[in-house]
Coordinates of C-alpha atoms and ligand atoms in Angstrom, one line a residue:
M10 CA 0.0 0.0 0.0
R11 CA 2.8 2.3 1.0
L12 CA 4.7 1.5 -2.2
F13 CA 1.7 2.1 -4.2
C14 CA 1.3 5.6 -2.7
I15 CA 4.9 6.6 -3.3
K16 CA 4.7 5.4 -6.9
R17 CA 1.5 7.3 -7.4
N18 CA 3.0 10.5 -5.8
M19 CA 6.1 10.2 -8.0
A20 CA 3.9 9.9 -11.1
L21 CA 2.0 13.1 -10.2
A22 CA 5.1 15.1 -9.3
G23 CA 7.4 16.9 -11.9
P24 CA 11.2 16.3 -12.0
T25 CA 12.0 19.4 -9.7
R26 CA 9.5 18.2 -7.2
L27 CA 10.9 14.7 -7.3
L28 CA 14.4 16.0 -6.7
S29 CA 13.3 18.1 -3.7
L30 CA 11.4 15.0 -2.4
A31 CA 14.6 12.9 -2.6
V32 CA 16.6 15.6 -0.8
R33 CA 14.0 15.7 1.9
L34 CA 14.0 11.9 2.2
L35 CA 17.8 11.9 2.6
L36 CA 18.0 14.9 5.0
E37 CA 15.2 14.1 7.2
P38 CA 15.0 10.4 7.5
R39 CA 14.0 10.4 11.1
R40 CA 10.9 12.6 10.9
N41 CA 7.5 11.8 9.7
I42 CA 7.4 12.5 6.1
V43 CA 4.2 13.2 4.4
L44 CA 4.2 12.9 0.7
R45 CA 1.7 15.3 -0.7
G46 CA 0.8 15.3 -4.3
S47 CA -1.6 17.6 -5.9
D48 CA -4.3 15.5 -4.4
Q49 CA -4.4 16.5 -0.7
S50 CA -6.7 13.6 0.2
L51 CA -4.1 10.9 -0.7
P52 CA -3.2 8.5 2.1
V53 CA -0.2 9.6 4.1
V54 CA 3.0 7.5 4.3
R55 CA 4.5 7.3 7.8
I56 CA 7.5 5.9 9.4
P57 CA 6.3 3.0 11.6
R58 CA 5.5 4.1 15.1
A59 CA 7.9 1.5 16.7
L60 CA 10.8 2.8 14.6
Q61 CA 10.0 6.4 15.6
R62 CA 9.9 5.5 19.2
R63 CA 13.3 3.8 19.0
Q64 CA 14.8 6.8 17.3
E65 CA 13.4 9.2 19.8
Q66 CA 14.7 7.0 22.6
R67 CA 18.1 7.0 21.0
R68 CA 18.1 10.8 20.6
S69 CA 17.0 11.4 24.2
D70 CA 19.6 8.8 25.5
R71 CA 22.3 10.7 23.6
G72 CA 21.2 14.0 24.9
S73 CA 20.4 13.1 28.5
F74 CA 22.9 12.5 31.3
Q75 CA 23.8 8.9 32.2
R76 CA 21.4 7.7 34.9
P77 CA 23.3 6.3 37.9
V78 CA 22.9 2.6 38.3
L79 CA 21.5 1.5 41.6
V80 CA 23.8 -1.3 42.8
Q81 CA 22.1 -3.3 45.5
P82 CA 24.1 -3.8 48.6
G83 CA 24.9 -7.2 50.1
P84 CA 25.9 -10.5 48.5
L85 CA 24.9 -11.3 45.0
L86 CA 23.3 -14.4 43.4
V87 CA 24.2 -13.2 39.9
S88 CA 26.9 -10.6 39.1
A89 CA 27.1 -9.2 35.6
K90 CA 29.4 -7.0 33.7
R91 CA 26.5 -4.6 33.4
P92 CA 25.8 -4.0 37.1
E93 CA 22.1 -3.2 36.5
L94 CA 21.7 -6.9 35.8
N95 CA 23.0 -8.1 39.1
Q96 CA 20.6 -10.1 41.3
P97 CA 21.0 -9.9 45.1
A98 CA 21.3 -13.2 46.9
R99 CA 18.2 -12.5 49.0
L100 CA 16.0 -12.1 45.9
T101 CA 14.5 -15.0 44.0
L102 CA 12.6 -14.4 40.9
G103 CA 9.0 -15.8 40.7
R104 CA 8.1 -18.4 38.3
W105 CA 6.3 -16.0 36.0
E106 CA 8.3 -12.9 36.7
R107 CA 10.3 -11.5 33.7
A108 CA 13.9 -12.2 34.3
P109 CA 16.5 -9.5 33.2
L110 CA 19.0 -12.0 31.7
A111 CA 22.6 -10.9 31.4
S112 CA 22.9 -13.4 28.5
R113 CA 20.0 -11.8 26.7
G114 CA 21.2 -10.6 23.3
W115 CA 24.3 -12.9 23.4
K116 CA 23.4 -14.4 20.1
H117 CA 24.4 -11.0 18.6
R118 CA 28.1 -10.7 17.8
R119 CA 28.2 -7.3 19.5
S120 CA 27.7 -9.0 22.8
R121 CA 31.3 -10.5 22.7
Q122 CA 33.4 -9.8 25.8
D123 CA 30.3 -9.7 27.9
H124 CA 30.2 -12.0 31.0
F125 CA 28.3 -12.8 34.1
S126 CA 28.7 -15.2 37.1
I127 CA 26.4 -17.2 39.2
E128 CA 27.9 -16.6 42.6
R129 CA 28.7 -19.0 45.4
V130 CA 25.9 -18.5 48.0
Q131 CA 26.8 -21.2 50.4
Q132 CA 30.1 -22.8 51.5
E133 CA 29.4 -26.5 51.9
A134 CA 27.9 -29.0 49.4
P135 CA 24.1 -29.5 49.8
A136 CA 24.7 -33.2 50.5
L137 CA 26.5 -32.2 53.7
R138 CA 23.9 -29.7 55.0
N139 CA 22.5 -30.7 58.4
L140 CA 24.9 -33.6 58.5
S141 CA 25.0 -33.6 62.2
S142 CA 21.2 -34.1 62.5
R143 CA 21.2 -37.1 60.2
G144 CA 22.5 -39.6 62.8
N145 CA 25.2 -42.1 61.9
F146 CA 25.9 -45.2 59.9
V147 CA 24.9 -47.5 62.8
D148 CA 21.3 -46.1 62.7
L149 CA 21.1 -47.0 59.0
G150 CA 21.2 -50.7 59.8
L151 CA 24.8 -51.5 58.8
E152 CA 26.5 -54.3 60.7
P153 CA 29.5 -53.7 63.0
R154 CA 32.0 -55.5 60.7
V155 CA 30.9 -53.3 57.7
L156 CA 31.2 -50.2 59.9
L157 CA 34.7 -51.3 61.0
A158 CA 35.8 -51.8 57.4
L159 CA 34.4 -48.3 56.5
Q160 CA 36.3 -46.8 59.4
K161 CA 39.5 -48.4 58.4
A162 CA 39.2 -47.9 54.7
V163 CA 37.9 -44.3 54.6
P164 CA 38.5 -42.8 58.0
E165 CA 37.4 -39.3 56.9
V166 CA 33.9 -40.6 56.4
V167 CA 32.2 -40.4 59.8
Q168 CA 28.6 -39.4 59.2
P169 CA 26.4 -40.3 56.2
T170 CA 25.5 -37.7 53.6
S171 CA 21.8 -37.2 52.9
V172 CA 21.8 -39.5 49.9
Q173 CA 23.5 -42.2 52.0
S174 CA 20.8 -41.9 54.7
K175 CA 18.1 -42.2 52.1
T176 CA 19.6 -45.1 50.1
I177 CA 21.1 -47.5 52.6
P178 CA 18.0 -48.5 54.6
P179 CA 15.8 -49.5 51.6
L180 CA 18.8 -51.3 50.0
L181 CA 19.2 -53.3 53.1
R182 CA 15.5 -54.2 53.0
G183 CA 16.1 -55.7 49.5
R184 CA 14.4 -53.1 47.3
H185 CA 15.6 -52.4 43.8
I186 CA 16.7 -48.8 43.9
L187 CA 16.9 -45.9 41.4
C188 CA 18.8 -43.1 43.1
A189 CA 19.2 -39.7 41.3
A190 CA 21.3 -37.3 43.3
E191 CA 23.7 -34.5 42.5
T192 CA 27.3 -35.2 41.6
G193 CA 29.8 -35.7 44.4
S194 CA 27.1 -36.6 47.0
G195 CA 28.6 -39.9 48.0
K196 CA 26.6 -42.3 45.9
T197 CA 29.4 -44.9 45.6
L198 CA 29.5 -45.7 49.3
S199 CA 25.7 -45.6 49.4
Y200 CA 25.5 -48.7 47.3
L201 CA 28.8 -50.4 48.2
L202 CA 28.1 -50.6 52.0
P203 CA 24.7 -52.3 51.9
L204 CA 25.6 -54.6 49.0
F205 CA 28.8 -55.8 50.7
Q206 CA 26.7 -56.5 53.8
R207 CA 24.4 -58.7 51.6
L208 CA 27.4 -60.6 50.2
L209 CA 28.7 -61.4 53.6
K210 CA 25.3 -63.0 54.5
G211 CA 24.9 -64.9 51.2
P212 CA 26.3 -68.4 50.3
E213 CA 29.9 -68.4 49.3
L214 CA 30.8 -70.0 46.0
D215 CA 33.6 -72.5 45.8
S216 CA 36.7 -71.4 43.9
R217 CA 35.8 -73.4 40.8
S218 CA 33.0 -70.9 40.1
S219 CA 35.6 -68.2 40.0
T220 CA 34.4 -66.7 36.7
A221 CA 31.0 -66.2 38.3
P222 CA 31.2 -63.1 40.4
R223 CA 28.5 -62.4 43.1
G224 CA 28.5 -58.7 42.6
L225 CA 28.7 -56.6 39.4
V226 CA 29.1 -52.8 39.1
L227 CA 28.7 -51.5 35.6
V228 CA 30.3 -48.1 34.8
P229 CA 30.7 -46.1 31.5
S230 CA 34.5 -45.6 31.5
R231 CA 37.6 -47.6 32.4
E232 CA 38.8 -44.7 34.5
L233 CA 35.6 -44.8 36.6
A234 CA 35.9 -48.6 36.8
E235 CA 39.4 -48.2 38.3
Q236 CA 38.1 -45.6 40.7
V237 CA 35.1 -47.6 42.0
Q238 CA 37.4 -50.7 42.2
A239 CA 39.8 -48.8 44.4
V240 CA 37.1 -47.8 46.8
A241 CA 35.4 -51.2 46.8
Q242 CA 38.8 -53.0 47.1
S243 CA 39.8 -50.9 50.1
L244 CA 36.5 -51.9 51.9
G245 CA 36.7 -55.5 50.6
R246 CA 40.2 -55.9 52.1
Y247 CA 38.7 -55.7 55.6
L248 CA 35.7 -57.9 54.7
G249 CA 37.6 -60.7 52.9
L250 CA 36.0 -59.8 49.6
Q251 CA 38.0 -59.7 46.4
V252 CA 37.2 -56.9 43.8
I253 CA 38.5 -56.7 40.3
A254 CA 38.1 -54.2 37.5
L255 CA 37.6 -55.0 33.8
G256 CA 38.1 -52.0 31.5
G257 CA 37.5 -51.6 27.7
G258 CA 40.2 -51.5 25.1
L259 CA 41.7 -54.9 26.1
G260 CA 42.3 -57.6 23.5
M261 CA 41.0 -61.1 24.1
N262 CA 44.3 -62.4 25.5
R263 CA 44.7 -59.5 27.9
L264 CA 41.1 -60.0 29.0
K265 CA 41.7 -63.7 29.7
L266 CA 44.9 -62.8 31.6
Q267 CA 43.1 -60.2 33.6
L268 CA 40.3 -62.6 34.6
G269 CA 42.8 -65.4 35.2
K270 CA 44.8 -63.3 37.6
W271 CA 42.1 -63.2 40.3
P272 CA 40.4 -66.6 40.0
S273 CA 38.1 -66.1 43.0
A274 CA 36.9 -62.5 42.6
D275 CA 33.6 -61.7 44.5
V276 CA 32.9 -58.4 42.8
L277 CA 33.5 -57.3 39.3
V278 CA 33.6 -53.6 38.3
A279 CA 33.4 -53.4 34.5
T280 CA 32.6 -51.3 31.5
P281 CA 29.8 -52.6 29.3
G282 CA 32.1 -53.2 26.3
A283 CA 34.7 -55.3 28.2
L284 CA 32.0 -57.4 29.9
W285 CA 30.1 -57.9 26.7
K286 CA 33.2 -59.3 25.1
A287 CA 33.9 -61.6 28.1
L288 CA 30.3 -62.8 28.1
K289 CA 30.3 -63.6 24.4
R290 CA 33.4 -65.7 24.8
Q291 CA 32.0 -67.3 27.9
L292 CA 34.9 -66.2 30.0
I293 CA 32.5 -65.1 32.6
S294 CA 29.0 -66.1 33.9
L295 CA 26.5 -63.8 35.6
H296 CA 24.3 -66.6 37.0
H297 CA 25.4 -66.2 40.6
L298 CA 25.0 -62.5 40.8
N299 CA 23.6 -61.2 44.1
F300 CA 23.6 -57.6 43.0
I301 CA 24.1 -55.6 39.9
V302 CA 24.7 -51.8 40.0
L303 CA 24.5 -49.4 37.0
D304 CA 26.5 -46.5 38.1
E305 CA 26.1 -43.3 36.0
V306 CA 22.9 -45.0 34.7
D307 CA 22.0 -42.0 32.5
T308 CA 25.1 -42.5 30.5
L309 CA 24.8 -46.3 30.4
L310 CA 21.4 -45.9 28.9
D311 CA 22.4 -43.5 26.2
E312 CA 22.6 -44.8 22.7
S313 CA 26.3 -45.7 22.7
F314 CA 25.8 -48.2 25.5
V315 CA 22.2 -49.2 25.7
E316 CA 22.4 -52.3 23.5
L317 CA 25.3 -53.7 25.5
V318 CA 23.6 -52.9 28.8
D319 CA 20.4 -54.6 27.5
Y320 CA 22.4 -57.7 26.6
I321 CA 24.1 -57.8 30.0
L322 CA 20.9 -57.3 31.9
G323 CA 19.3 -60.1 29.8
K324 CA 22.0 -62.4 31.2
S325 CA 21.6 -61.4 34.8
P326 CA 19.1 -63.1 37.1
I327 CA 17.3 -60.0 38.4
A328 CA 14.8 -60.7 41.3
E329 CA 11.2 -60.1 40.7
S330 CA 10.5 -59.6 44.4
P331 CA 12.5 -59.2 47.6
A332 CA 11.6 -62.8 48.5
E333 CA 13.7 -64.0 45.6
L334 CA 16.7 -62.3 47.0
E335 CA 16.5 -64.3 50.2
D336 CA 16.6 -67.8 48.5
P337 CA 19.4 -69.5 50.6
F338 CA 20.7 -71.6 47.8
N339 CA 20.3 -69.5 44.7
P340 CA 19.6 -65.9 45.6
K341 CA 18.7 -63.6 42.7
A342 CA 20.2 -60.2 42.0
Q343 CA 19.2 -56.9 43.5
L344 CA 19.2 -54.0 41.0
V345 CA 20.7 -50.6 41.8
M346 CA 20.8 -47.7 39.5
V347 CA 22.5 -44.4 40.4
G348 CA 23.1 -41.3 38.5
A349 CA 23.1 -37.5 38.6
T350 CA 20.3 -37.2 36.1
F351 CA 17.2 -39.4 35.4
P352 CA 17.9 -41.4 32.3
E353 CA 15.6 -41.5 29.3
G354 CA 14.3 -44.9 28.3
L355 CA 14.5 -46.2 31.9
N356 CA 10.9 -47.5 32.0
Q357 CA 11.4 -49.4 28.8
L358 CA 14.4 -51.1 30.2
L359 CA 12.8 -51.8 33.6
S360 CA 9.8 -53.4 32.0
K361 CA 12.1 -55.9 30.3
V362 CA 14.0 -56.9 33.5
T363 CA 11.8 -56.6 36.5
S364 CA 8.4 -55.2 37.6
P365 CA 8.4 -51.4 38.2
D366 CA 6.5 -52.0 41.5
S367 CA 9.7 -53.5 43.0
L368 CA 11.6 -50.3 42.4
T369 CA 12.1 -47.5 45.0
T370 CA 12.9 -44.1 43.6
I371 CA 15.1 -41.8 45.6
T372 CA 15.8 -38.2 44.4
S373 CA 17.7 -35.5 46.2
S374 CA 16.0 -32.2 46.6
K375 CA 18.8 -30.4 44.7
L376 CA 18.6 -32.7 41.7
H377 CA 19.2 -30.8 38.4
C378 CA 19.7 -27.6 40.3
I379 CA 22.6 -25.2 39.8
M380 CA 25.1 -26.0 42.5
P381 CA 24.9 -23.2 45.1
H382 CA 28.4 -23.7 46.5
V383 CA 30.2 -23.4 43.2
R384 CA 30.9 -20.1 41.3
Q385 CA 29.9 -20.4 37.7
T386 CA 31.2 -17.8 35.2
F387 CA 30.0 -17.5 31.6
M388 CA 32.1 -15.5 29.1
R389 CA 30.8 -14.6 25.7
L390 CA 33.8 -14.9 23.3
K391 CA 34.7 -15.1 19.7
G392 CA 36.0 -18.6 18.7
T393 CA 39.5 -17.2 18.1
E394 CA 39.7 -15.5 21.5
K395 CA 39.2 -18.8 23.4
V396 CA 42.9 -19.9 23.4
T397 CA 44.2 -16.5 24.6
E398 CA 41.6 -16.5 27.4
L399 CA 42.4 -20.1 28.4
I400 CA 46.2 -19.4 28.5
Q401 CA 45.6 -16.4 30.7
I402 CA 43.4 -18.4 33.1
L403 CA 46.0 -21.2 33.3
K404 CA 48.9 -18.8 33.8
Q405 CA 47.0 -16.9 36.5
H406 CA 46.1 -20.1 38.2
D407 CA 49.7 -21.3 38.1
K408 CA 50.9 -18.0 39.6
A409 CA 48.3 -18.2 42.4
N410 CA 49.2 -21.8 43.0
K411 CA 52.9 -20.9 43.4
A412 CA 52.0 -18.3 46.0
E413 CA 49.7 -20.6 47.9
P414 CA 49.2 -24.2 46.7
S415 CA 45.6 -24.8 45.9
G416 CA 43.7 -27.1 43.5
T417 CA 44.0 -28.4 39.9
V418 CA 42.3 -27.5 36.6
L419 CA 40.2 -29.6 34.3
V420 CA 39.7 -28.3 30.7
F421 CA 36.8 -29.8 28.8
C422 CA 36.7 -30.0 25.0
N423 CA 33.9 -31.5 22.9
S424 CA 36.1 -33.7 20.7
A425 CA 39.3 -35.7 20.8
S426 CA 40.8 -33.6 18.0
T427 CA 40.4 -30.4 20.0
V428 CA 42.1 -32.0 23.0
N429 CA 45.1 -32.9 20.8
W430 CA 45.2 -29.5 19.1
L431 CA 44.8 -27.6 22.4
G432 CA 47.5 -29.8 23.9
Y433 CA 50.0 -28.7 21.2
I434 CA 49.2 -25.1 21.8
L435 CA 49.7 -25.5 25.5
D436 CA 53.0 -27.3 24.8
D437 CA 54.1 -24.2 22.7
H438 CA 53.4 -22.0 25.7
K439 CA 55.3 -24.4 27.9
I440 CA 52.2 -25.1 30.0
Q441 CA 52.6 -28.6 31.4
H442 CA 49.5 -30.7 31.3
L443 CA 48.0 -34.2 30.8
R444 CA 45.6 -35.2 28.0
L445 CA 42.7 -37.7 28.1
Q446 CA 40.4 -38.6 25.3
G447 CA 38.6 -41.7 24.1
Q448 CA 40.6 -42.2 20.9
M449 CA 43.8 -42.8 22.8
P450 CA 45.0 -46.4 22.8
A451 CA 44.2 -48.2 26.0
S452 CA 47.8 -48.5 27.1
M453 CA 48.2 -44.7 26.8
R454 CA 45.0 -44.0 28.6
A455 CA 45.7 -46.2 31.5
G456 CA 46.3 -44.4 34.7
I457 CA 46.2 -40.9 33.3
F458 CA 43.3 -39.8 35.5
Q459 CA 44.8 -41.5 38.5
S460 CA 48.1 -39.7 38.1
F461 CA 46.1 -36.4 37.7
Q462 CA 44.2 -37.3 40.9
K463 CA 47.5 -37.9 42.7
G464 CA 48.7 -34.5 41.6
S465 CA 51.5 -35.4 39.1
Q466 CA 50.2 -32.5 36.9
N467 CA 48.0 -29.6 37.7
I468 CA 46.1 -29.4 34.4
L469 CA 44.1 -32.1 32.6
V470 CA 42.7 -31.4 29.1
C471 CA 40.0 -33.9 28.3
T472 CA 36.7 -34.8 26.7
D473 CA 33.5 -35.9 28.4
I474 CA 35.0 -39.3 29.3
A475 CA 36.3 -37.5 32.4
S476 CA 33.0 -35.9 33.2
R477 CA 31.2 -38.9 34.4
G478 CA 31.6 -40.0 38.0
L479 CA 35.3 -39.4 38.4
D480 CA 36.1 -38.2 41.9
S481 CA 38.2 -35.1 41.8
I482 CA 38.3 -33.5 45.2
H483 CA 41.5 -31.6 44.3
V484 CA 40.0 -29.9 41.3
E485 CA 39.5 -26.2 41.8
V486 CA 38.6 -24.9 38.4
V487 CA 36.7 -26.5 35.5
V488 CA 37.0 -24.7 32.2
N489 CA 34.5 -25.5 29.5
Y490 CA 36.7 -24.6 26.6
D491 CA 33.9 -25.8 24.3
F492 CA 30.5 -25.3 25.8
P493 CA 28.9 -28.7 26.6
P494 CA 26.4 -29.9 24.0
T495 CA 23.6 -30.6 26.5
L496 CA 22.5 -29.5 30.0
Q497 CA 23.2 -33.0 31.3
D498 CA 26.8 -32.6 30.2
Y499 CA 27.0 -29.2 31.9
I500 CA 25.8 -30.8 35.1
H501 CA 28.3 -33.6 34.9
R502 CA 31.3 -31.4 34.0
A503 CA 30.4 -28.8 36.7
G504 CA 30.1 -31.7 39.2
R505 CA 33.8 -32.3 39.0
V506 CA 34.2 -29.4 41.5
G507 CA 32.5 -28.8 44.9
R508 CA 32.4 -32.5 45.7
V509 CA 31.7 -33.8 49.2
G510 CA 35.2 -33.8 50.8
S511 CA 36.6 -31.2 48.4
E512 CA 39.5 -29.3 49.9
V513 CA 39.1 -26.2 47.7
P514 CA 36.1 -24.1 46.7
G515 CA 35.2 -24.8 43.1
T516 CA 34.8 -22.5 40.1
V517 CA 33.4 -23.3 36.7
I518 CA 34.3 -21.1 33.7
S519 CA 32.5 -21.6 30.5
F520 CA 33.4 -20.0 27.1
V521 CA 30.3 -19.3 25.1
T522 CA 30.7 -18.8 21.3
H523 CA 27.8 -20.3 19.3
P524 CA 24.1 -19.4 19.2
W525 CA 23.2 -22.9 20.4
D526 CA 25.6 -22.4 23.4
V527 CA 23.7 -19.2 24.2
S528 CA 20.4 -21.0 24.3
L529 CA 21.7 -23.4 27.0
V530 CA 23.3 -20.5 28.9
Q531 CA 20.0 -18.7 29.0
K532 CA 18.3 -21.7 30.5
I533 CA 21.0 -22.1 33.1
E534 CA 20.9 -18.4 34.0
L535 CA 17.1 -18.4 34.2
A536 CA 17.1 -21.5 36.5
A537 CA 19.7 -19.9 38.7
R538 CA 17.8 -16.6 39.0
R539 CA 14.6 -18.5 39.8
R540 CA 16.5 -21.1 42.0
R541 CA 14.7 -23.9 40.1
S542 CA 16.0 -27.0 38.5
L543 CA 17.2 -27.0 34.9
P544 CA 14.5 -27.4 32.4
G545 CA 14.1 -30.4 30.1
L546 CA 15.6 -32.9 32.4
T547 CA 13.2 -35.5 33.7
S548 CA 12.9 -35.1 37.4
S549 CA 11.3 -38.4 38.0
A550 CA 10.8 -41.8 36.4
R551 CA 7.9 -41.4 34.0
D552 CA 5.3 -43.8 35.5
P553 CA 4.3 -43.2 39.1
L554 CA 6.6 -45.3 41.2
P555 CA 6.3 -46.0 44.9
Q556 CA 8.3 -43.5 47.0
Q557 CA 10.4 -45.2 49.6
D558 CA 8.7 -48.2 51.0
Ligands
ADP23 P1 29.1 -39.4 43.6 O1 29.2 -40.8 43.1 O2 27.8 -39.0 44.2 O3 29.4 -38.4 42.5 P2 31.3 -40.2 45.2 O4 30.7 -41.4 45.7 O5 32.3 -40.3 44.1 O6 30.2 -39.2 44.7 O7 31.9 -39.4 46.5 C1 32.5 -38.1 46.4 C2 33.5 -37.9 47.5 O8 32.8 -37.8 48.7 C3 34.5 -39.0 47.7 O9 35.8 -38.5 47.8 C4 34.1 -39.7 48.9 O10 35.2 -40.3 49.6 C5 33.4 -38.6 49.7 N1 32.4 -39.0 50.7 C6 31.5 -39.9 50.5 N2 30.7 -40.1 51.5 C7 31.1 -39.2 52.5 C8 30.7 -38.9 53.8 N3 29.7 -39.5 54.4 N4 31.4 -37.9 54.5 C9 32.5 -37.3 53.9 N5 32.9 -37.6 52.6 C10 32.2 -38.5 51.9
MG24 MG1 29.6 -41.6 41.3

C-alpha cells in the first residue's frame, strides 16, 4: 500500500519536485514524512511508530545525562558485567516474573566480551547440609563388621551424607533402587556398603566358580571402573572380599589374563564393552549375581551403551520380588541404578528386566539444580579468542598456585581432536598438562586420570569421558573450553568441583561462542535466578513409582 502511494506521488510530481522530495527523504530520514501530491486527500506514508519511538529514545539517550545505576548492597546471586543486571542473593525471581537476563542478546556478535557469574551463596555442598542431624551409619542398619571396614578404609567418612541416609535402609530391605542425586554426593558408598553386607550373608561360591562373580558394578568408562574398584577393594580388604576391574580396550588375551589373575573375585567392576566381550566368549558367567549396579545410569542408557547394557541385563538373574533375594541356595540379584540425572528410556528397560513395583525411587531435593556452592562464570567470546583467554586463566592459576598451593584445573573440550590441538598449543606455551580422550590407545589412557588425581600434573585437558563419576576432590577450576552440548553434560562437568570432601572451593568457567551455546546458557541463567531445577531434564521416572517403601 505504501509502495503504491509513493509510486503514485512520483507519477504526479514533476522532476524538480521529485528532486526536492529525494533531498527531503535523505536529509530528514527520522521525521515523519508526508508525501503530498496535488491530491491532498491521498493517504499519508508514515515511518512505523515503533521505529519512531526507538529513534526518539536513542536521541534522548544521547542528549540526556547517564542515569546512575543503583547497585544493590549485600551478597549477589548473579553478578554481571553490566551491574544493573546483578541479582542480590536475597532475591528469588518468581516463576512467571520476567527475568532480566545478562545473557539476553548474546546471540548477537556485538555481545562479545560480555560476561556474568552465578555466585557461590553457600560454602558447603548441599549433600553435607544438616549432616549432624542425620544420625550415623549405625542407625542406618549396617553391621559392626561393615562399619569397622568403613572406618579403616575411609577414616574421613564419619557421618552419612543425605543421599546415603536415604539409600542404605531400603537397599538393606532388599528393594531395587533408582537413586538420582547431584554429583559428588557420596553415591558410591551408598550402594557399596549395603551390598557388601548382603554378600557377607549370602552363600559363598567354591573357587571353581571363579568366573562367576557375586556382585557386578557397571560403569561407563575404564577410569571410573578403576576408581570404583579402588574404593570397593579398600573396603573389601577388611571384609575378605576380592574386587577386580575390567576396562575396555583390552584384547582377548589381555582379557583372559586379567580374569585369570584373580580366580576367585567376588565383585567385578566393568565397562559394558569389556563385559560384553567376556560374556560372548563365555569367559564369565552372571548366573550367581547377588547384585548388579548401574553407576552413571543415564550415560549407560544412552545410545552408545544401551544395546550392550540390554544384553548384560538379559544375562543377569534379576529378582522379581524381595523374596527371591532371600533364597538361601540360589539368591537372585538386587538391581541398583544411580546417576546424577534421570535417564531417558528407563521405564522401557525396567519393564524388560523386572516389575516397576519392585523399584524404589530416591531423588535428592537439589537434583538438576545449579550448585549453590560453586561459582559459575560464563564468558561470551569469539571462537578465536578462546585460546588466549584459556592461557591467561591457566597462567594466573599457576601464579596463584605458586604463591599458595591450591587445586588443579580440568579443561573440557567437545572432541578428541580439540584435546590434541589444544595440547600442542599449551606445549608451545610451555604449560605442562595431561591429556585424556577416548581415541587414545588403552595403554596410553591407563592411569592418566589416576596420576592427575595424585597431583602429578595440575592441568588435565580432556573430553567428556572424564566428566562422568570421576572423583576429583583436588579440582579447583573446571574450564568448559567448548561449551557442553547438553544441559546433562553441563551438570556432569560442573560436578567435578565442589564435591563432598573437596579441599578447595570450586569454580566453573564456560566459554560461550555459538548461538546454540547461548540457548543453553540462558536456560542455566534463568534457572539460577529462579532457583529452580534446569528445564528439560526429567525429574522423576515417567510412570508413578512408589516413593520409599
Ligand atoms: P558421587 O558418586 O555421588 O558423584 P562419590 O561417591 O564419588 O560421589 O563421592 C564423592 C566424594 O565424597 C568421595 O571423595 C568420597 O570419599 C566422599 N564421601 C562420600 N561419603 C562421604 C561422607 N559421608 N562424608 C564425607 N565424605 C564422603
Ligand atoms: Mg559416582
